[in-house]
Short mmCIF file of C-alpha atoms and ligand atoms in Angstrom, two decimals:
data_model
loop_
_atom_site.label_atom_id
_atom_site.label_comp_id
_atom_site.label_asym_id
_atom_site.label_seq_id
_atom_site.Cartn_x
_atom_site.Cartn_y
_atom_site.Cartn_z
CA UNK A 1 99.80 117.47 108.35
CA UNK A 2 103.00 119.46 108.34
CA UNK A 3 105.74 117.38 106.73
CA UNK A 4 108.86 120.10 106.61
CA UNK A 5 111.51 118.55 108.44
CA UNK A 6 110.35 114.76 106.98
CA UNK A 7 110.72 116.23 103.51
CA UNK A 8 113.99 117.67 104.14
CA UNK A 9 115.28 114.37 105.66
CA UNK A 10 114.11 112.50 102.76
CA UNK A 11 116.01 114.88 100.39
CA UNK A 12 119.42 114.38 102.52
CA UNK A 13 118.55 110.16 102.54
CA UNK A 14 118.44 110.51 98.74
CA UNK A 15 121.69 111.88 98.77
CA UNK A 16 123.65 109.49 100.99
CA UNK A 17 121.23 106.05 101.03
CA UNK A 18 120.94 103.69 98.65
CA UNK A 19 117.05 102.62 97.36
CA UNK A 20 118.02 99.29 97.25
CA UNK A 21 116.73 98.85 100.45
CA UNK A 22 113.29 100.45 100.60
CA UNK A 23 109.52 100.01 98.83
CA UNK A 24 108.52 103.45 99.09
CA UNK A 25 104.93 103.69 100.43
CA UNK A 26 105.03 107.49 101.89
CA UNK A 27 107.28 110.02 103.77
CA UNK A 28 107.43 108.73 107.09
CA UNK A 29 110.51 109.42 108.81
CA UNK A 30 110.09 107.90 112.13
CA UNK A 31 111.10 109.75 115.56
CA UNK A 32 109.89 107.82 118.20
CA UNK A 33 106.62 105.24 119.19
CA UNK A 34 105.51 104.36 122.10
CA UNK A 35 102.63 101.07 122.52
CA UNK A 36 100.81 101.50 118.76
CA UNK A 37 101.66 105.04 118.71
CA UNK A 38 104.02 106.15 116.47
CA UNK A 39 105.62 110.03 115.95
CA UNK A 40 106.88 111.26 113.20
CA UNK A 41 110.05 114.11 113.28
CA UNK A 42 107.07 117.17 112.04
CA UNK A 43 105.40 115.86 115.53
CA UNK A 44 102.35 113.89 113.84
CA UNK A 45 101.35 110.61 115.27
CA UNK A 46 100.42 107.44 113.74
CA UNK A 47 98.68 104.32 114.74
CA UNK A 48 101.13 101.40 113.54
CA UNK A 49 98.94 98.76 111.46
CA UNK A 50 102.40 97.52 110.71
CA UNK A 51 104.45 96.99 113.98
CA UNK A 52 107.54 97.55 112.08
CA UNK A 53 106.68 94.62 109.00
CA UNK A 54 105.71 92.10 112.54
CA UNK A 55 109.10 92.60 114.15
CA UNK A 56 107.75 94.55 117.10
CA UNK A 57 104.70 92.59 118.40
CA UNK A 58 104.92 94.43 121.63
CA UNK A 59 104.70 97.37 120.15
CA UNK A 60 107.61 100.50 120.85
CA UNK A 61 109.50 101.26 123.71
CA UNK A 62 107.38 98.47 125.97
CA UNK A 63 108.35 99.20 129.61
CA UNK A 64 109.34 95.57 130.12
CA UNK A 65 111.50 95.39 127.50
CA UNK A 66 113.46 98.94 127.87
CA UNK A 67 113.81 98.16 131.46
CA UNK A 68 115.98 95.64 130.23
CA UNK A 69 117.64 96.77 127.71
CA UNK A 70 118.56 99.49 129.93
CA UNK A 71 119.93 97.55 133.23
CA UNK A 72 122.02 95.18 130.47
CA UNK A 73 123.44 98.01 128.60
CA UNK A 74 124.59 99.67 132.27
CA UNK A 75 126.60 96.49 132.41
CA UNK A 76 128.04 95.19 129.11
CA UNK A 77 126.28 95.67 125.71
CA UNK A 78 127.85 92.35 123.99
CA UNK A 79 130.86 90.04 124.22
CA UNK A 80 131.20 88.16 121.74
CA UNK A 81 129.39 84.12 122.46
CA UNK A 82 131.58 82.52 120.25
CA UNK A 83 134.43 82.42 122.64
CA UNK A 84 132.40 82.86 126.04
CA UNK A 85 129.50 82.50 127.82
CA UNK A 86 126.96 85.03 128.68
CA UNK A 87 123.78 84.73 131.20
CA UNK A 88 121.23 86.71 128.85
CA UNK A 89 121.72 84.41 125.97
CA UNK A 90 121.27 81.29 128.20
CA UNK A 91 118.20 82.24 130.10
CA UNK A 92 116.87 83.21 126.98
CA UNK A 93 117.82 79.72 125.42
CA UNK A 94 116.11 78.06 128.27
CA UNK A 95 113.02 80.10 127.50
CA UNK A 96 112.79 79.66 123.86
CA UNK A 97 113.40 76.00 124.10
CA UNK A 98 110.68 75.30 126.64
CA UNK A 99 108.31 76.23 124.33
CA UNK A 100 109.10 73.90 121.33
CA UNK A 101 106.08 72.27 120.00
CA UNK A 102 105.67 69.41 121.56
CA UNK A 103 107.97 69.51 123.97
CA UNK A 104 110.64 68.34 121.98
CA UNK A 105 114.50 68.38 123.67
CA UNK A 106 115.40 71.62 121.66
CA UNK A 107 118.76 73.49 121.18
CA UNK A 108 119.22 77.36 120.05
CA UNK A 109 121.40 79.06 117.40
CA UNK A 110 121.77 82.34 117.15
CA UNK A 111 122.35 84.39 114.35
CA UNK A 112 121.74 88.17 113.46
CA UNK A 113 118.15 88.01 111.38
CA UNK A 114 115.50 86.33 109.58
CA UNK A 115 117.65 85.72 106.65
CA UNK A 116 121.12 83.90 108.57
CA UNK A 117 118.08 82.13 110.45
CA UNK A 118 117.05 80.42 107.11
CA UNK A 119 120.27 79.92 106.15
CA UNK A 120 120.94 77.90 109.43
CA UNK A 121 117.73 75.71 108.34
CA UNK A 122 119.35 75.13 105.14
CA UNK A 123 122.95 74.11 106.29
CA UNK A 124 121.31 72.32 109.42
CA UNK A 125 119.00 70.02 107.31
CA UNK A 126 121.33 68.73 104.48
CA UNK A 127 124.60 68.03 107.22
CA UNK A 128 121.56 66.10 109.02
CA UNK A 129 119.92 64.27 106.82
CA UNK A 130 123.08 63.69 104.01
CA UNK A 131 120.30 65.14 101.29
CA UNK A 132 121.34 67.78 99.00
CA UNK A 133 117.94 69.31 98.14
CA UNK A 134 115.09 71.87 99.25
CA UNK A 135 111.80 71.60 99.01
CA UNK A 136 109.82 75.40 99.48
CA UNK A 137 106.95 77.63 97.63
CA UNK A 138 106.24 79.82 95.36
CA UNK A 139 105.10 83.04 97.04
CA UNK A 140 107.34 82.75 99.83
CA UNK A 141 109.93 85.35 101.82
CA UNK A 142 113.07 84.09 103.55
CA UNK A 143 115.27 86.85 103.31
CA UNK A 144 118.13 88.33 101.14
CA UNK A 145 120.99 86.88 101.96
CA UNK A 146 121.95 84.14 99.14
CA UNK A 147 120.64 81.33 101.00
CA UNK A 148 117.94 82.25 102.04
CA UNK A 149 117.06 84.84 98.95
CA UNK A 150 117.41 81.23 96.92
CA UNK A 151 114.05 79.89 99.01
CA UNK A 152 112.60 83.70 98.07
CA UNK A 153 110.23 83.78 95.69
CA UNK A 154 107.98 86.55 95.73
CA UNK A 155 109.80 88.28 93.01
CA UNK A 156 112.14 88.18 89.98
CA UNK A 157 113.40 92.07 91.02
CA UNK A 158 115.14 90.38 93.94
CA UNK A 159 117.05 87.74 92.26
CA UNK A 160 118.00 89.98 88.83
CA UNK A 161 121.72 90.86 88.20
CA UNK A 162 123.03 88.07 90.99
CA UNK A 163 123.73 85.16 89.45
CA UNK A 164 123.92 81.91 90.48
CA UNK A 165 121.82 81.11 93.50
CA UNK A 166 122.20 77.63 95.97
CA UNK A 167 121.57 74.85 93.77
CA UNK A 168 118.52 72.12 94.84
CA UNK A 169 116.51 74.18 96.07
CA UNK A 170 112.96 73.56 94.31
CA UNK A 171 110.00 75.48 94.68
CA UNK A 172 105.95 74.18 94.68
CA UNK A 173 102.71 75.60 94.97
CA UNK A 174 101.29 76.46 97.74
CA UNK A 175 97.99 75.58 98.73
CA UNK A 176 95.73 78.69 101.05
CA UNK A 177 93.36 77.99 103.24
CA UNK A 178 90.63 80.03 100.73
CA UNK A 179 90.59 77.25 98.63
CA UNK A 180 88.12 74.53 98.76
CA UNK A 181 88.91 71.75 100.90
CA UNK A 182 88.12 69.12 98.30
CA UNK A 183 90.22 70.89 95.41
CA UNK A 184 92.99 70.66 98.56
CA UNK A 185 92.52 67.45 99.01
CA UNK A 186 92.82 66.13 95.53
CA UNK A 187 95.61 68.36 94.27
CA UNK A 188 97.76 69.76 96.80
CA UNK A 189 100.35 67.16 96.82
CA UNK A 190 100.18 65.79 93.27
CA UNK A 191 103.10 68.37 92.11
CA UNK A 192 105.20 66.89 94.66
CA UNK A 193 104.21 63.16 94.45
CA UNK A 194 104.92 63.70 90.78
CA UNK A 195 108.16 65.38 90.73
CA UNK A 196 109.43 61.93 93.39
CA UNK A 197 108.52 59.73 90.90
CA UNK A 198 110.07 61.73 87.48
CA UNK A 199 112.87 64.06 88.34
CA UNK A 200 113.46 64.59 91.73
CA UNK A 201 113.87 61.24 94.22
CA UNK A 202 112.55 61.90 97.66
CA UNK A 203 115.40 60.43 99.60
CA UNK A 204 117.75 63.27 98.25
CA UNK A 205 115.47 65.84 99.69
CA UNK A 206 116.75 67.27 103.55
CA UNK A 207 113.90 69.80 104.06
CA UNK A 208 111.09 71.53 103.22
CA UNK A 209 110.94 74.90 104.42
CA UNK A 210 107.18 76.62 104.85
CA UNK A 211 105.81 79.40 106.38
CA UNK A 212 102.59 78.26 107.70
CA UNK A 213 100.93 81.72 107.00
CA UNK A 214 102.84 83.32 103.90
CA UNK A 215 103.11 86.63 104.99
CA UNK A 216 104.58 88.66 102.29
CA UNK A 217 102.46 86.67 99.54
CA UNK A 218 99.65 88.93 101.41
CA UNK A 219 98.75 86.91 104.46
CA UNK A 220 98.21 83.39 103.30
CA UNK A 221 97.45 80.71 106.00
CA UNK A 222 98.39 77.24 104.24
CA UNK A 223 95.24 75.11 104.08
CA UNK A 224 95.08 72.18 106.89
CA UNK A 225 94.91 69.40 104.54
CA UNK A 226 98.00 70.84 102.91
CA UNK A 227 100.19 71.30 105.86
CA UNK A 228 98.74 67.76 106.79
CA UNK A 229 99.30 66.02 103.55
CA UNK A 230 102.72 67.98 103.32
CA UNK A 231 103.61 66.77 106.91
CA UNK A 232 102.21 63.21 106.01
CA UNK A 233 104.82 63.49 103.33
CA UNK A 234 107.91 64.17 104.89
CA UNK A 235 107.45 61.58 107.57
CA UNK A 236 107.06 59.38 105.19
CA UNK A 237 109.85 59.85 102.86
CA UNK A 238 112.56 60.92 106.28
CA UNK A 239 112.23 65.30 105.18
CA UNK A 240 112.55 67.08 107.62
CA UNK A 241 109.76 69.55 108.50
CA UNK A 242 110.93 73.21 109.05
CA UNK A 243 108.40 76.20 110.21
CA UNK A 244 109.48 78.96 108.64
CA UNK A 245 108.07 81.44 111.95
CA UNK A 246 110.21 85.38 111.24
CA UNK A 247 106.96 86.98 110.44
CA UNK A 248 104.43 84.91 112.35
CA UNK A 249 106.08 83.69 115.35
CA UNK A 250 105.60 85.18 118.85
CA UNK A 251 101.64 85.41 118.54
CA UNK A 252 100.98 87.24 115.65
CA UNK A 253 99.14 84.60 115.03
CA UNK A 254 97.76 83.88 118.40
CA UNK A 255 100.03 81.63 119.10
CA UNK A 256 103.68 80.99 120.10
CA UNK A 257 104.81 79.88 116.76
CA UNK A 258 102.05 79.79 113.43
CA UNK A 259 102.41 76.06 113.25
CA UNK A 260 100.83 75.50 116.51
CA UNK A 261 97.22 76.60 114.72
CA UNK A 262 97.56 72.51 112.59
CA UNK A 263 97.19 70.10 115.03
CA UNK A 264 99.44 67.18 115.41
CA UNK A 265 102.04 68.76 113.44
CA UNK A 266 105.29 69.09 115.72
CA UNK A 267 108.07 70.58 113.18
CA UNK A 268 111.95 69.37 113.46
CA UNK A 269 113.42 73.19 113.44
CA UNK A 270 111.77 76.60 113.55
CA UNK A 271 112.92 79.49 111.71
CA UNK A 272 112.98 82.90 114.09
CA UNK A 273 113.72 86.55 113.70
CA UNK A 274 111.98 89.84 113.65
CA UNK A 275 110.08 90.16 117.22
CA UNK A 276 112.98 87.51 118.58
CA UNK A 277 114.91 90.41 119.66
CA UNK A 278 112.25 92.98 121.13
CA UNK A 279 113.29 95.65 119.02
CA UNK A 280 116.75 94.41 118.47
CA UNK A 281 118.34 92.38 115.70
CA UNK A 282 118.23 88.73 115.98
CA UNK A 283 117.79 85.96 114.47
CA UNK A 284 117.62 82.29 115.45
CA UNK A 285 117.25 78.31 114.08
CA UNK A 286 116.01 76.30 116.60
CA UNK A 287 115.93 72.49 116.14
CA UNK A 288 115.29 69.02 117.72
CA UNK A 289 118.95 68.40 119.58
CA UNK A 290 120.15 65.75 117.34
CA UNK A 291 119.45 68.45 114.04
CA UNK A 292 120.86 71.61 116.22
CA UNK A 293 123.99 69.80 117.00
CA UNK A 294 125.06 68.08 113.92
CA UNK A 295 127.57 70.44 112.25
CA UNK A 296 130.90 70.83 113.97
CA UNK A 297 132.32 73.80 115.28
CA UNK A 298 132.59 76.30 113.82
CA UNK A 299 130.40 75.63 111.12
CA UNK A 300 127.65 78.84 112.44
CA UNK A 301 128.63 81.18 114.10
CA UNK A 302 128.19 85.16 114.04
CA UNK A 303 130.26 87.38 116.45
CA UNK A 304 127.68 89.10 117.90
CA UNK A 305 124.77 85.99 117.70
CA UNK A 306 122.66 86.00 120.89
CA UNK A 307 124.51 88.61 122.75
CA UNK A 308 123.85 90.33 125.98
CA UNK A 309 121.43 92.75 124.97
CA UNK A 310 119.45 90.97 122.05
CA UNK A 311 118.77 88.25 124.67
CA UNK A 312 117.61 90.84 127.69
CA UNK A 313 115.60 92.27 125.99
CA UNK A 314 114.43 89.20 124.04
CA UNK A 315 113.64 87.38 127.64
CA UNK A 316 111.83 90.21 129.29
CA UNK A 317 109.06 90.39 126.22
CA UNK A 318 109.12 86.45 126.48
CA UNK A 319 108.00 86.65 130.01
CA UNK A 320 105.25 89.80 129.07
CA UNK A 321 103.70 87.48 126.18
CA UNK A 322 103.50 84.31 129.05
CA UNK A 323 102.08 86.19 131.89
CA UNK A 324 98.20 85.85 131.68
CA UNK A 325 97.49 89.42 131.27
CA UNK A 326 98.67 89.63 127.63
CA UNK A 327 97.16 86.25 126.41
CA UNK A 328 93.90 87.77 128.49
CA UNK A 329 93.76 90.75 126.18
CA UNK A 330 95.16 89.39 123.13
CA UNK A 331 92.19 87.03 122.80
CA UNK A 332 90.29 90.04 123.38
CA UNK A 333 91.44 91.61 120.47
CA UNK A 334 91.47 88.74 118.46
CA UNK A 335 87.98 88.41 118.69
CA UNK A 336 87.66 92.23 117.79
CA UNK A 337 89.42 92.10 114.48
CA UNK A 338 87.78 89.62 113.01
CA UNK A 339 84.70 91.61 113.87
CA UNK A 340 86.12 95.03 112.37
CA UNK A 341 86.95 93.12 109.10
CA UNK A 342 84.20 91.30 108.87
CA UNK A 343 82.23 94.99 109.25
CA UNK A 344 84.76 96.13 107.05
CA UNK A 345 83.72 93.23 104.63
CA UNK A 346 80.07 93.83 104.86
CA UNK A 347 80.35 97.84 104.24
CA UNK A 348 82.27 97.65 100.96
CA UNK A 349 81.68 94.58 99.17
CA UNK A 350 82.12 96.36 96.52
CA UNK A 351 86.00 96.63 97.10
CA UNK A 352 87.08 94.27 99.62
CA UNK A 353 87.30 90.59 97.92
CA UNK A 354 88.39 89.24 101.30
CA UNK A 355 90.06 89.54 104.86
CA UNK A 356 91.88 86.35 105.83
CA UNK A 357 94.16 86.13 108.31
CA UNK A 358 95.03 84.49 111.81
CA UNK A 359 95.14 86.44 115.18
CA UNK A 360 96.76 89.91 114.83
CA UNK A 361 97.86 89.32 111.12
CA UNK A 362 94.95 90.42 108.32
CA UNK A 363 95.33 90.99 104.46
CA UNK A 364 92.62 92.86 103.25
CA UNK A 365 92.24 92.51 99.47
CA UNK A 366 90.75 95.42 97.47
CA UNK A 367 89.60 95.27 93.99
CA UNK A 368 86.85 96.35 91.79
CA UNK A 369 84.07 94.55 90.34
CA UNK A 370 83.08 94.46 86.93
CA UNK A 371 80.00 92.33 85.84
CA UNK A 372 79.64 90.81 89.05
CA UNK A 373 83.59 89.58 89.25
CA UNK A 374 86.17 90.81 91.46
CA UNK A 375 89.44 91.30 90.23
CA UNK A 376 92.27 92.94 92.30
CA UNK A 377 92.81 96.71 91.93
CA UNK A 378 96.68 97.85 93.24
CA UNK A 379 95.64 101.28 92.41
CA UNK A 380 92.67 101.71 95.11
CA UNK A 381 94.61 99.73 97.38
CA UNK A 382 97.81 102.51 97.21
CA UNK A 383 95.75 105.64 97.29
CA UNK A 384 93.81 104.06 100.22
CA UNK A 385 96.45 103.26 102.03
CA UNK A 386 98.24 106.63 101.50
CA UNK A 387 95.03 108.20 102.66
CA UNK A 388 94.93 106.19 105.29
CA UNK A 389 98.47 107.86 106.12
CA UNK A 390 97.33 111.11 105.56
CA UNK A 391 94.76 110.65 108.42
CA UNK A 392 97.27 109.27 110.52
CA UNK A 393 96.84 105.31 110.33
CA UNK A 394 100.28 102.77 108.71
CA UNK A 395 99.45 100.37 106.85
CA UNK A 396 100.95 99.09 103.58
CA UNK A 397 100.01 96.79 100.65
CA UNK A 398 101.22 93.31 99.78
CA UNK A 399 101.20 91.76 96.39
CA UNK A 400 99.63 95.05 95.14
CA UNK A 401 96.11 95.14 96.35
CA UNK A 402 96.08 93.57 99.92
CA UNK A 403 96.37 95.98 103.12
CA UNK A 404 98.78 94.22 105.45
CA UNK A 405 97.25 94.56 108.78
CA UNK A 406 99.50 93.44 111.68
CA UNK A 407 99.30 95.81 114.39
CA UNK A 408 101.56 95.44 117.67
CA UNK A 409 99.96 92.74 119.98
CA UNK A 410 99.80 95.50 122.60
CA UNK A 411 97.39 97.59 120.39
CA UNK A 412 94.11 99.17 122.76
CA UNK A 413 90.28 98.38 121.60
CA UNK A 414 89.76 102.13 120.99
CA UNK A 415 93.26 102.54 118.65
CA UNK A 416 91.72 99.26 116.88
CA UNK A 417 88.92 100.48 115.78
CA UNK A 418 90.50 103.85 115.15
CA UNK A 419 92.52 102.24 112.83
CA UNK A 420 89.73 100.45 111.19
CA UNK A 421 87.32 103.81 111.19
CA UNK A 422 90.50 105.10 109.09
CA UNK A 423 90.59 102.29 106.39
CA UNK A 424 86.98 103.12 106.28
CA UNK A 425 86.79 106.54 105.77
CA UNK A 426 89.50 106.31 102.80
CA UNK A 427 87.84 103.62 100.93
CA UNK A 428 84.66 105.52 101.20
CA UNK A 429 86.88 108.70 100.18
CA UNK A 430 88.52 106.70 97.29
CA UNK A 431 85.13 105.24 95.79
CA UNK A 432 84.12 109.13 95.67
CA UNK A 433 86.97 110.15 93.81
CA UNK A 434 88.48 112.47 96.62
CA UNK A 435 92.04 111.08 95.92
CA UNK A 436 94.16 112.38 93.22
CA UNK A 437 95.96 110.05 90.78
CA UNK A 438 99.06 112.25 92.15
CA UNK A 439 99.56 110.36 95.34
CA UNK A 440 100.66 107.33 93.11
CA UNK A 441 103.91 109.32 92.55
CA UNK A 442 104.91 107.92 96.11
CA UNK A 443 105.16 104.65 94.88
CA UNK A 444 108.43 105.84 92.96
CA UNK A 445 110.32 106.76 95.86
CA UNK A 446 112.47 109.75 96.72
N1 LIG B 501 111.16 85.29 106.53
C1 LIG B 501 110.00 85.96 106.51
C2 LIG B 501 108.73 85.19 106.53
C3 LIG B 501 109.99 87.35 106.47
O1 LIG B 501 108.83 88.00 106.43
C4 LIG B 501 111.22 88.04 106.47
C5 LIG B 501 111.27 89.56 106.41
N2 LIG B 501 110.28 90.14 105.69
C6 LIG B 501 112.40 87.30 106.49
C7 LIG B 501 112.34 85.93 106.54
C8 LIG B 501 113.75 87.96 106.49
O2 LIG B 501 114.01 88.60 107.68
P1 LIG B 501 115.16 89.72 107.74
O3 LIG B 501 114.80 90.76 106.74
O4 LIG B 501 115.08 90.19 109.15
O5 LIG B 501 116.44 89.05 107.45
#
């Protein structure tokens, strides 16, 4: 693949952009995508195992949603929702709300990301409740601002140099669905149980914040006796129950929101951001009414929160993932992953220790074996995956050694198992020895 003008790009971004920002993986400088197709500036095209880290689940440039990002942008782009009213927010409201678990009586706020979303959750719960402290896991991603980087932790390079983070926030293990139900059973809320009764008194706890599937941990669906047990917990000691949904929500998962896949459990707030916006920032905290509307005004608020064209386009790809057609195909695809990994599985069980996931949203793990045990190998899993570029297939690791595999909902069959063939033919290439140590050189960054 010709990679001129990407490689001069990536020379001027070196000289202008911080790195603070970016995991390198490999030189993709993006030019435009269209579905699962994505095109580099050298012209070379892509199918997008990523979907833009699961914040465009309708893939790029979706007809639906550019329609409407066009007609809104003819008439205003924003005004600012903290002094006035605007139509696109509200209809948008009005469909987010009617699709609270449960049918709860829901209320929206808006806010610019993932990471002002958790924050929301975190101010929300303790004016509620009158509780001070925060109950999350180990493993988990909420974002960078400080409030929601304090519920982060998936690693000690994000929270070096900063200081103090919120206080009361306290952070448990979290139990996978991988793990045997009665080990679950018998251990999964002793940590917590224990810490009520020594150090930490349940009635000063507001929240606990989850992501029902970690995502950046490397795709972990909680087990259902934990998020039962968990749930059974909260209910019992007045915590409220908040689904943590920026990577998951909007049927990555197959569903609306990840919690919907544990039955009976009907949250008090989700958390929303990534696909929220279609393509366009947003973020968003949505709560039972009595938790949405207990600060005053203007305790949250972001000028340009829920504006005109977030919420367009946010609406029209709300109505595209209700209309039959999608949720048609989307099961059909469902159905076909789980097939391809389980192929995958079966061809090299040698290197792949596992595929678990829900829906569109698979982490592959790759490792080696020696006498008989796996154990996970973040070497093979980079030069695989930057073969995999190389042949024209994104898809990048988590935790080291797990391929994150969340393609955009709107993915074909055929570019499916494309995708797939690709992982395929680079494992095959890397257990031959066909790629050079040198490619590991990416991981530094340019
Ligand atoms: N929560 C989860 C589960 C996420 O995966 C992310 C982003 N990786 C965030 C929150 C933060 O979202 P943002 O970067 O858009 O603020």
């Amino acid at each position: 693949m010709e990679r001129k003008k990407s490689l001069e790009y990536i020379e001027r971004d070196k000289n202008v952009v911080s790195r603070v920002s970016r995991l390198s993986y490999f030189p993709l400088v993006i030019e435009s995508g269209k579905g699962a197709k994505i095109i580099d500036v050298d012209g070379n095209e892509y199918i997008d195992f990523l979907s833009s880290a699961s914040s465009l689940n309708l893939g790029s440039s979706h007809p639906a949603v550019t329609k409407a990002i066009e007609e809104q942008l003819h008439k205003i782009s924003q005004y600012t929702s903290a002094y006035t009213y605007n139509a696109p927010l509200i209809e948008y409201a009005e469909r987010l709300c009617s699709v609270y678990p449960g049918g709860e009586d829901a209320r929206v706020i808006f806010g610019n990301c993932g990471s002002d979303a958790n924050d929301a959750a975190i101010k929300f719960s303790r004016a509620y409740t009158g509780r001070n402290k925060i109950i999350t896991f180990i493993n988990g991603y909420h974002g960078s601002t400080y409030g929601s980087l304090s519920l982060t932790a998936v690693t000690t390079r994000m929270r070096k140099k900063l200081g103090a983070l919120l206080p009361g926030i306290e952070h448990f293990r979290f139990y996978g669905s991988e793990l045997e139900d009665d080990f679950v059973a018998r251990e999964c809320t002793k940590d917590l149980e224990e810490a009520f009764g020594t150090y930490l008194p349940a009635d000063e706890v507001a929240a606990v914040i989850i992501e029902p599937v970690q995502g950046d941990a490397g795709n972990v669906p909680a087990h259902p006796i934990f998020m039962r047990k968990l749930y059974d917990l909260c209910k019992k000691h007045g915590i409220l129950f908040i689904s943590e949904e920026v990577q998951m929500g909007f049927f990555r998962t197959g569903k609306w929101f990840s919690i919907e896949n544990y039955e009976g459990i009907i949250p008090d707030g989700i958390i929303m951001g990534k696909s929220l916006g279609a393509g366009l920032t947003a973020g968003c905290f949505m709560a039972k009414k009595e938790i949405a509307q207990c600060l005053e005004s203007p305790a949250h608020l972001f000028t340009l929160g829920g504006n005109h064209l977030v919420c367009a386009a946010g609406a029209a790809a709300f109505d595209v993932y209700k209309s039959q057609d999608f949720q048609d195909e989307l099961k059909k695809k469902i159905t076909l992953i789980k097939e391809l990994c389980e192929d995958l599985m079966k061809k090299h069980e040698d290197m792949v220790m596992f595929a678990r996931g829900l829906g569109l949203s698979y982490g592959i793990g790759l490792g080696s074996k020696t006498d008989g045990v796996f154990a996970g190998n973040d070497t093979a899993a980079f030069k695989i995956l930057y073969r995999c570029f190389e042949k024209g297939l994104i898809v990048i690791s988590l935790a080291g050694n797990i391929l994150r595999i969340q393609p955009p909902l709107v993915i074909t069959e055929e570019e499916l198992k494309k995708g797939f063939a690709i992982i395929d033919q680079a494992i095959t290439e890397y257990k031959a020895g066909k790629i050079p140590d040198s490619v590991l050189d990416n991981q530094k960054g340019w």
